[in-house]
CSV table of C-alpha atoms in Angstrom, one decimal:
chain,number,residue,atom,x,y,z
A,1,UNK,CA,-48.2,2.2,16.5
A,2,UNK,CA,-45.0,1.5,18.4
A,3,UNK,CA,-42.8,2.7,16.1
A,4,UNK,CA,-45.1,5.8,15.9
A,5,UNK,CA,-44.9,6.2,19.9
A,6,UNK,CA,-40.9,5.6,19.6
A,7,UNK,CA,-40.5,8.2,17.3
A,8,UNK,CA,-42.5,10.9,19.2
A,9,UNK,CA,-40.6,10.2,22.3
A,10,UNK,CA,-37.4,10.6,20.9
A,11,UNK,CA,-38.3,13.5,19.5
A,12,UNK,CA,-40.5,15.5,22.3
A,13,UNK,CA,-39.4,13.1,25.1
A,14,UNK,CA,-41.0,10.8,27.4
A,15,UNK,CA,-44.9,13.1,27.0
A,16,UNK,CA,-44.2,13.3,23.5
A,17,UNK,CA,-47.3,11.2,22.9
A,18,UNK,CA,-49.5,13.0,25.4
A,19,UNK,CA,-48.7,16.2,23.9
A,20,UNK,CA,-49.4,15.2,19.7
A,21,UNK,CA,-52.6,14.1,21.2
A,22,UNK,CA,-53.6,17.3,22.5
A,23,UNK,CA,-52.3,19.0,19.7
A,24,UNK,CA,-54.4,16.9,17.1
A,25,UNK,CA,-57.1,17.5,19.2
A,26,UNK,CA,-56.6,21.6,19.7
A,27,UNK,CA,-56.4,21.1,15.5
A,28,UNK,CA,-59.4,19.5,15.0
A,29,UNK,CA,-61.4,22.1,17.6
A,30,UNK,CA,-59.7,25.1,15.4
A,31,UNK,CA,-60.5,23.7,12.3
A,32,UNK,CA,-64.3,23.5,13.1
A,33,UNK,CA,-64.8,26.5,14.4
A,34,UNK,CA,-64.4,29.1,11.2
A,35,UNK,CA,-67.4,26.8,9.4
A,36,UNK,CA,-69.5,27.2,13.1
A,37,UNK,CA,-69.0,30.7,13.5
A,38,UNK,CA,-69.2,31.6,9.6
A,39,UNK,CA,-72.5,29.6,9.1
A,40,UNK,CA,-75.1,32.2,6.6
A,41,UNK,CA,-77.8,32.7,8.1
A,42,UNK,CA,-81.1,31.2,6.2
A,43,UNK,CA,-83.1,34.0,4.7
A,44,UNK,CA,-85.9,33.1,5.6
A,45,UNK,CA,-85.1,33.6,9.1
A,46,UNK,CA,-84.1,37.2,8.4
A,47,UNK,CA,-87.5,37.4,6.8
A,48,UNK,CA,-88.6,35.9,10.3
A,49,UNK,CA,-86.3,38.4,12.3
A,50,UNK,CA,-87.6,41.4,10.7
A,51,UNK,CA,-91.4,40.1,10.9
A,52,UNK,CA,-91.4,39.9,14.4
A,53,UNK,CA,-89.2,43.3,14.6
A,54,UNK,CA,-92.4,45.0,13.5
A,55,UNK,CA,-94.6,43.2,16.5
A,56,UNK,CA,-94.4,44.0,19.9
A,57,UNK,CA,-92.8,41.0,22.0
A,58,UNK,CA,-95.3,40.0,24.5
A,59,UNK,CA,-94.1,39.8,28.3
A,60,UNK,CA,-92.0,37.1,29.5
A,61,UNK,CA,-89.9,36.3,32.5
A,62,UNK,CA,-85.9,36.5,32.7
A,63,UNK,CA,-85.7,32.7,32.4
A,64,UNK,CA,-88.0,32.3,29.5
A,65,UNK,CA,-85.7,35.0,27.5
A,66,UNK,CA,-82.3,33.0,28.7
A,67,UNK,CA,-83.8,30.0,27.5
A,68,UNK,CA,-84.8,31.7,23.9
A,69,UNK,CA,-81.0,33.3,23.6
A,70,UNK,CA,-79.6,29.9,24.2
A,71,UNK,CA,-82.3,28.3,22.0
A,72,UNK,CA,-80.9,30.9,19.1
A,73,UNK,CA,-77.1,30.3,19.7
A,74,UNK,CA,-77.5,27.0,19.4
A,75,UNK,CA,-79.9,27.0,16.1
A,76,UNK,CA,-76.6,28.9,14.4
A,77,UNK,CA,-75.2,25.3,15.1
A,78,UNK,CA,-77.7,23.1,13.9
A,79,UNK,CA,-76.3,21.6,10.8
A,80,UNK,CA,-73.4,20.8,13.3
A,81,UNK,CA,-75.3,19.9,16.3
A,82,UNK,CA,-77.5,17.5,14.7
A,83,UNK,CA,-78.0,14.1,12.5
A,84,UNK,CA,-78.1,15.1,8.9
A,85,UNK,CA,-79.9,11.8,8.2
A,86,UNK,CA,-83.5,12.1,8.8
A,87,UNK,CA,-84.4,9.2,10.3
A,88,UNK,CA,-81.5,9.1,13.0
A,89,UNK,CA,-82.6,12.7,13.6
A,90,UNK,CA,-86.4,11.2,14.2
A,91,UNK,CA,-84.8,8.2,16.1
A,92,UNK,CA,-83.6,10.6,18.2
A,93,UNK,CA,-86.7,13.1,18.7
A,94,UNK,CA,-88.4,10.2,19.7
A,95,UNK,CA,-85.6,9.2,22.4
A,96,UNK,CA,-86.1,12.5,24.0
A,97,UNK,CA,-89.5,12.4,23.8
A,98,UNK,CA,-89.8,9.3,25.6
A,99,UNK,CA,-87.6,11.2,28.2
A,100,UNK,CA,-89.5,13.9,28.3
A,101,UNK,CA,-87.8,16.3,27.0
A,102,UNK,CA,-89.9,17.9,24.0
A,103,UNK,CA,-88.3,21.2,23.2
A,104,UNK,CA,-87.5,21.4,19.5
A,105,UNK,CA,-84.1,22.3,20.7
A,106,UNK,CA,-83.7,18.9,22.8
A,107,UNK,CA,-81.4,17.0,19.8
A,108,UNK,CA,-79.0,19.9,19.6
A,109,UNK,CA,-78.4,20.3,23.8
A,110,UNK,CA,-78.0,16.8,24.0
A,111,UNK,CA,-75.4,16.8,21.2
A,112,UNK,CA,-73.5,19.9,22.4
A,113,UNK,CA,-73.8,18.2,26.0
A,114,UNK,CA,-72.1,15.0,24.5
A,115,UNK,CA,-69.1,17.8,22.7
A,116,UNK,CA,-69.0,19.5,25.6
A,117,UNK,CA,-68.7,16.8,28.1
A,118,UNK,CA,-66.0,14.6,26.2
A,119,UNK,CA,-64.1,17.7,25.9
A,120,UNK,CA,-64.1,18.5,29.5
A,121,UNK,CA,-63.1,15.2,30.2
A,122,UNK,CA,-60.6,14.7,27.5
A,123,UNK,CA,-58.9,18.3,29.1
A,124,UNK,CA,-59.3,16.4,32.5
A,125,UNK,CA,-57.8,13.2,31.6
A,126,UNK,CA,-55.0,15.3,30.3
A,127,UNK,CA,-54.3,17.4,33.3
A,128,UNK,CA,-54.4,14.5,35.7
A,129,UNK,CA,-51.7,12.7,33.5
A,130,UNK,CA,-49.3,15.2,32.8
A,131,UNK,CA,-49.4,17.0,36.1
A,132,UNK,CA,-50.7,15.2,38.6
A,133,UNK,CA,-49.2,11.6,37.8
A,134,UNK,CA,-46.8,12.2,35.6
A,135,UNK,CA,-45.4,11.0,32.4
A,136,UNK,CA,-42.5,9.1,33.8
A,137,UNK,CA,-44.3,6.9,35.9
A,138,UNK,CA,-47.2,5.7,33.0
A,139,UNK,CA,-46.1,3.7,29.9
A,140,UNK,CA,-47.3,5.1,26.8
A,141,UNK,CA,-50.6,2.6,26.8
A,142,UNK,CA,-51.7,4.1,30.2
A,143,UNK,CA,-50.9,7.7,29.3
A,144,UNK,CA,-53.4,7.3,26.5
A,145,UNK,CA,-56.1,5.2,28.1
A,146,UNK,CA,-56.2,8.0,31.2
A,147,UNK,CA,-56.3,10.6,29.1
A,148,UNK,CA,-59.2,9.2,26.6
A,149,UNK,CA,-60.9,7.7,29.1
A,150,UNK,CA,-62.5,10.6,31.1
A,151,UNK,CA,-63.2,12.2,27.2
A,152,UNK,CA,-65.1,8.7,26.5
A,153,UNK,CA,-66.7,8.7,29.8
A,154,UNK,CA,-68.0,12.5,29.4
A,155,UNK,CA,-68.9,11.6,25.5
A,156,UNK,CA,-70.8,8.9,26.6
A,157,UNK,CA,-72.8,10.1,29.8
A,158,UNK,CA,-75.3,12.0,28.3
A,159,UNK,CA,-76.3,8.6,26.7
A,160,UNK,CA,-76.3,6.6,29.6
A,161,UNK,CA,-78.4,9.6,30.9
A,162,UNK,CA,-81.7,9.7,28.8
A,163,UNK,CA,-81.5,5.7,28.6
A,164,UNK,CA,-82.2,5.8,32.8
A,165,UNK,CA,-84.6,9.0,32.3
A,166,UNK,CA,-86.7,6.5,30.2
A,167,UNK,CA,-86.6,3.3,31.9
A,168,UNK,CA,-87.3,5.5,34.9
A,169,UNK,CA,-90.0,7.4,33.1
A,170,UNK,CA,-91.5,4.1,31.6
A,171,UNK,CA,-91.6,2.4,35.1
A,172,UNK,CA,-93.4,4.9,36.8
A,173,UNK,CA,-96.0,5.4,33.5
A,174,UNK,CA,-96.3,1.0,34.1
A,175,UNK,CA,-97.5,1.8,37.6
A,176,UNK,CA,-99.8,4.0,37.9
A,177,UNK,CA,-101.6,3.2,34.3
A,178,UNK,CA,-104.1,0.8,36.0
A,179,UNK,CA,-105.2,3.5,38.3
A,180,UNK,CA,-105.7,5.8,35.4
A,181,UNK,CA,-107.7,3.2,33.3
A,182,UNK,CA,-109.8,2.7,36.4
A,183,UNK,CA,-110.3,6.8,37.1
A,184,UNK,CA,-111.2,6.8,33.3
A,185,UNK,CA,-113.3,4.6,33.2
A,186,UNK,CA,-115.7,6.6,36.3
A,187,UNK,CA,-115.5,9.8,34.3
A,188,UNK,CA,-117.1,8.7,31.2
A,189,UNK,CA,-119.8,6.3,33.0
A,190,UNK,CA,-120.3,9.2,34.9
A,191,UNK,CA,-121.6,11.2,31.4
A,192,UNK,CA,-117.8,12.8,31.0
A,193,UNK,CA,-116.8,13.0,27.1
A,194,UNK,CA,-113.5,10.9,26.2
A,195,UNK,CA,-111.5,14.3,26.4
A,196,UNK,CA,-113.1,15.7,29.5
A,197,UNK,CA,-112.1,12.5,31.2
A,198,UNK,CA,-108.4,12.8,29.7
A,199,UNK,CA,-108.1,16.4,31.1
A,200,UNK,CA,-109.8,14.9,34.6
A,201,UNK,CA,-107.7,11.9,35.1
A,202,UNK,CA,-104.6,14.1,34.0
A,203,UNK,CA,-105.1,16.8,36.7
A,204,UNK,CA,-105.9,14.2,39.3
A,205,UNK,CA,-103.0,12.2,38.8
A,206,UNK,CA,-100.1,15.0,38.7
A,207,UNK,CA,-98.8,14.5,42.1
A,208,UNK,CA,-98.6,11.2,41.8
A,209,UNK,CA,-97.6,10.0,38.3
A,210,UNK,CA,-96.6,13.8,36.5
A,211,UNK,CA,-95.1,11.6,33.3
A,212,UNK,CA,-98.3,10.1,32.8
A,213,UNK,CA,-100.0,13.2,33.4
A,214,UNK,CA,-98.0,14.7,30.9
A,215,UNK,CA,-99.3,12.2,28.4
A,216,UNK,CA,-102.6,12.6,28.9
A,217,UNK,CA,-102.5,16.3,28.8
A,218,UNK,CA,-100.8,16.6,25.5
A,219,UNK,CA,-103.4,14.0,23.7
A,220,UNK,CA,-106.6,16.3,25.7
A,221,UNK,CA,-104.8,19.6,23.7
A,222,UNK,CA,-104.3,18.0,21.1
A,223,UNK,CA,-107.7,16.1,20.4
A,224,UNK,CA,-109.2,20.0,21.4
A,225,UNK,CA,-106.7,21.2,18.8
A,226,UNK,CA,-108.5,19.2,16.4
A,227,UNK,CA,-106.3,16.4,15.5
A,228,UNK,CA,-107.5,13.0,14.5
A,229,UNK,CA,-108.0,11.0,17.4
A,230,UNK,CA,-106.4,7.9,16.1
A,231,UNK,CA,-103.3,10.1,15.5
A,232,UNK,CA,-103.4,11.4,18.5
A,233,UNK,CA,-103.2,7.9,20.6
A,234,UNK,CA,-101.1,6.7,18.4
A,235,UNK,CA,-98.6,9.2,18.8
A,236,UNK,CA,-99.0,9.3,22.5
A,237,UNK,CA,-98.1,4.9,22.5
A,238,UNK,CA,-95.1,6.0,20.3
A,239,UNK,CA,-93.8,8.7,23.2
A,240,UNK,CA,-94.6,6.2,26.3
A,241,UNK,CA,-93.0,3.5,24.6
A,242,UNK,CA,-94.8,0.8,27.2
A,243,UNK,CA,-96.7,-1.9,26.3
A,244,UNK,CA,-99.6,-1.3,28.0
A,245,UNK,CA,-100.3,2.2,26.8
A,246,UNK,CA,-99.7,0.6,23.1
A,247,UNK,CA,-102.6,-2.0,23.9
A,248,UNK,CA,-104.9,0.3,25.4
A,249,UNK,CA,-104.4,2.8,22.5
A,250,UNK,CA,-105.3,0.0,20.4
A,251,UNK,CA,-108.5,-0.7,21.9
A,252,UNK,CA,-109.4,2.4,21.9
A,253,UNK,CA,-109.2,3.1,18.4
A,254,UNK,CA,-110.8,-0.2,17.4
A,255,UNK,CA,-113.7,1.1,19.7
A,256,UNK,CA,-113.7,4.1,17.5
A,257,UNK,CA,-113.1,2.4,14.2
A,258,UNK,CA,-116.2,-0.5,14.9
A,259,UNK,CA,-118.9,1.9,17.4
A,260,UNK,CA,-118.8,-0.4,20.2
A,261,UNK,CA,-118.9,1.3,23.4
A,262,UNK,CA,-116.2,3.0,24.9
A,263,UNK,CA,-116.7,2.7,28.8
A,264,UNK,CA,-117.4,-1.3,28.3
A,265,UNK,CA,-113.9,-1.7,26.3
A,266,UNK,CA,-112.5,0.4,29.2
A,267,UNK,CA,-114.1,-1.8,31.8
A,268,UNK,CA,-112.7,-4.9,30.1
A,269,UNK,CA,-109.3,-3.1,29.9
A,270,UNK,CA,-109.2,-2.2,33.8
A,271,UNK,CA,-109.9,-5.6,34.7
A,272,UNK,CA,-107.4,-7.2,32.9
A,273,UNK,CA,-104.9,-4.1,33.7
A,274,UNK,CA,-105.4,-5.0,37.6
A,275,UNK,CA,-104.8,-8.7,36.9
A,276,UNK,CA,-101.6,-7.7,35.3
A,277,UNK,CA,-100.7,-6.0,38.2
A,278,UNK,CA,-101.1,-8.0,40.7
A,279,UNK,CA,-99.6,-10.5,38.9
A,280,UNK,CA,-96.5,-8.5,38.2
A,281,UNK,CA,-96.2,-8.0,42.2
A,282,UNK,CA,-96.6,-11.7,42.5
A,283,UNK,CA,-93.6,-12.5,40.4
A,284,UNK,CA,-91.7,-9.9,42.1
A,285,UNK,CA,-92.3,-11.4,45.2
A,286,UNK,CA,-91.5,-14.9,43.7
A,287,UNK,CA,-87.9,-13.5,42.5
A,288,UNK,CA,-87.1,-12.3,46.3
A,289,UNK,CA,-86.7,-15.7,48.4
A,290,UNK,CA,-83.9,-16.1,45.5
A,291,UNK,CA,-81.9,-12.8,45.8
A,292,UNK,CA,-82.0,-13.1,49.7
A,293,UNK,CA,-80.7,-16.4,49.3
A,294,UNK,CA,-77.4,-15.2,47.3
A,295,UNK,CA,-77.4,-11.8,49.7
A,296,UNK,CA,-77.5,-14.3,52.6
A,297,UNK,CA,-75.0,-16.9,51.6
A,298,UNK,CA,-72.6,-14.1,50.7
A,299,UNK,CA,-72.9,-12.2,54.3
A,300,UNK,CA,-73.7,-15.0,56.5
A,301,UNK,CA,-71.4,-18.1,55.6
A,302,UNK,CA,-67.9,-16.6,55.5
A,303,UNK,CA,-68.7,-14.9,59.0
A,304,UNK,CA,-70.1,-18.4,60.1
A,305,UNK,CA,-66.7,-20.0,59.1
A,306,UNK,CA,-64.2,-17.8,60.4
A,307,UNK,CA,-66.0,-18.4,63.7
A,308,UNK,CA,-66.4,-21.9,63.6
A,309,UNK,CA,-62.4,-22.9,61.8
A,310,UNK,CA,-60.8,-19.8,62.9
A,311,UNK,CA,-60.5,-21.2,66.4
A,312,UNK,CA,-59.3,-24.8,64.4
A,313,UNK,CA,-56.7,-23.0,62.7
A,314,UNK,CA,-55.0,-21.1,65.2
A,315,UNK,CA,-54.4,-24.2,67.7
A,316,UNK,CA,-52.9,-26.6,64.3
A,317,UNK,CA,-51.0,-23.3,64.0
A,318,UNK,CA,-49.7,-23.6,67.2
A,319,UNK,CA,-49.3,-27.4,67.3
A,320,UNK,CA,-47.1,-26.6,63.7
A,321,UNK,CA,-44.8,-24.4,65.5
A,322,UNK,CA,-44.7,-26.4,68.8
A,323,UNK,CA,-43.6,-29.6,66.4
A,324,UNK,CA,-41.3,-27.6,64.4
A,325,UNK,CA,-39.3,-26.2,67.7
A,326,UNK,CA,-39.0,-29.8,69.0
């Protein structure tokens, strides 16, 4: 690798390496395009076209018809802008689901977001070394860790990205679960059939929990839609991706499965949703004596020194000098 930076210099001088990088990279981004832009187009999409060319297009707004032309560039793209293997391609449906993103188009945006982003930073990287800082003042290491680095950071931010959407997402579902189990629960003693008190609780608890809302809508459409109910809760534990959901999902479908009665495995539920609860608030309140402790230490005790040494220090310093003049 020396040798390989040696030669480049000598050759191009001192931002020989900076420019064979962008040049491999301006390659690589030619090379790709001629199979993006001469992808065929599948026939049975033409077939689709020319279907729906027949039909009149029913009335939508501005932004629905951006979002379909971008939706349509992007499909051109797909084979590019998405995992060929069909399980990291589910893997990753079901990340974005969990998210809550659920277009069918969500696994190609992300991916041209992660292109697009560790380009922009890679073109950043490489303007801030060769004209704001310079190639004579880096070494050949830091000239190619400032210019990778912002591309890395922008490849990898999308990433970091859905991974807060769904701790976020899954936090907020955690929280306001027992308070859906316990609305539930009043709806169907109150006569209300299982997908009645869905639709109920999810309208009721938009403003406050809208991911769980969500949730709860989707399995109501779909259980009108006439899938399998088992399905259906199963697939809604699988988008939550929380324990708690998983469990409850479970008991309902054993209720299902054996007759017992749903409002009483509800009731049992609630109750030992609540205990959770409180006792997840209880060992959040046990972890806090502990961090204030460390916040405390770290703000209080240096002050506490300087005041009590600092006056200590300054008269030995004196007495030093005093000594050392006599």
């Amino acid at each position: 690798m020396d040798t390989l930076f040696t030669l480049l210099t000598d050759m191009l001088g001192p931002m020989g390496p900076a420019i064979a990088l962008g040049v491999v990279g301006l390659t690589f981004v030619l090379a790709t395009l001629p199979f993006l832009l001469g992808a065929k187009k599948d026939p049975m999409e033409k077939l689709k076209a020319e279907a729906a060319g027949t039909r009149e297009r029913p009335a939508q707004g501005q932004a629905a018809l951006r979002h379909r032309n971008r939706a349509e560039r992007l499909k051109k793209y797909a084979t590019f802008l998405e995992p060929q293997d069909a399980q990291e391609l589910s893997d990753m449906r079901l990340k974005l689901l969990q998210a809550g993103y659920r277009t069918r188009e969500a696994v190609r945006i992300f991916h041209f977001a992660q292109m697009a982003l560790g380009l922009i930073g890679l073109a950043i990287g490489l303007f801030y070394t060769l004209v704001v800082v310079g190639t004579d003042n880096l070494s050949t290491q830091q000239q190619v860790g400032f210019i990778l680095g912002p591309g890395a950071g922008g490849y990898f931010l999308p990433k970091y990205w859905i991974s807060r959407r769904i701790q976020e997402r899954q936090e907020q579902i955690t929280q306001s679960f027992p308070d859906a189990l316990d609305m539930l629960l009043v709806c169907v003693e109150a006569g209300q059939s299982l997908n009645q008190a869905i639709l109920r609780v999810a309208q009721e608890l938009r403003a406050s929990a809208p991911a769980l809302a969500d949730e709860l809508e989707i399995v109501s459409h779909e259980m009108k839609a006439g899938k399998d109910k088992a399905a259906v809760l199963t697939d809604m534990g699988e988008r939550c991706g929380v324990q708690d959901v998983s469990s409850f999902v479970t008991v309902l479908i054993q209720s299902q499965t054996f007759g017992t009665s749903i409002s009483e495995a509800l009731r049992v539920y609630a109750d030992e949703m609540r205990d959770k609860r409180v006792m997840r608030a209880e060992e959040a309140a046990n972890k806090l004596p502990t961090k204030m402790t460390l916040t405390t230490m770290m703000l209080t005790v240096p002050p506490l020194l300087i005041i009590l040494i600092g006056p200590s220090a300054v008269d030995l310093g004196k007495l030093g000098e005093m000594s050392a003049g006599n």
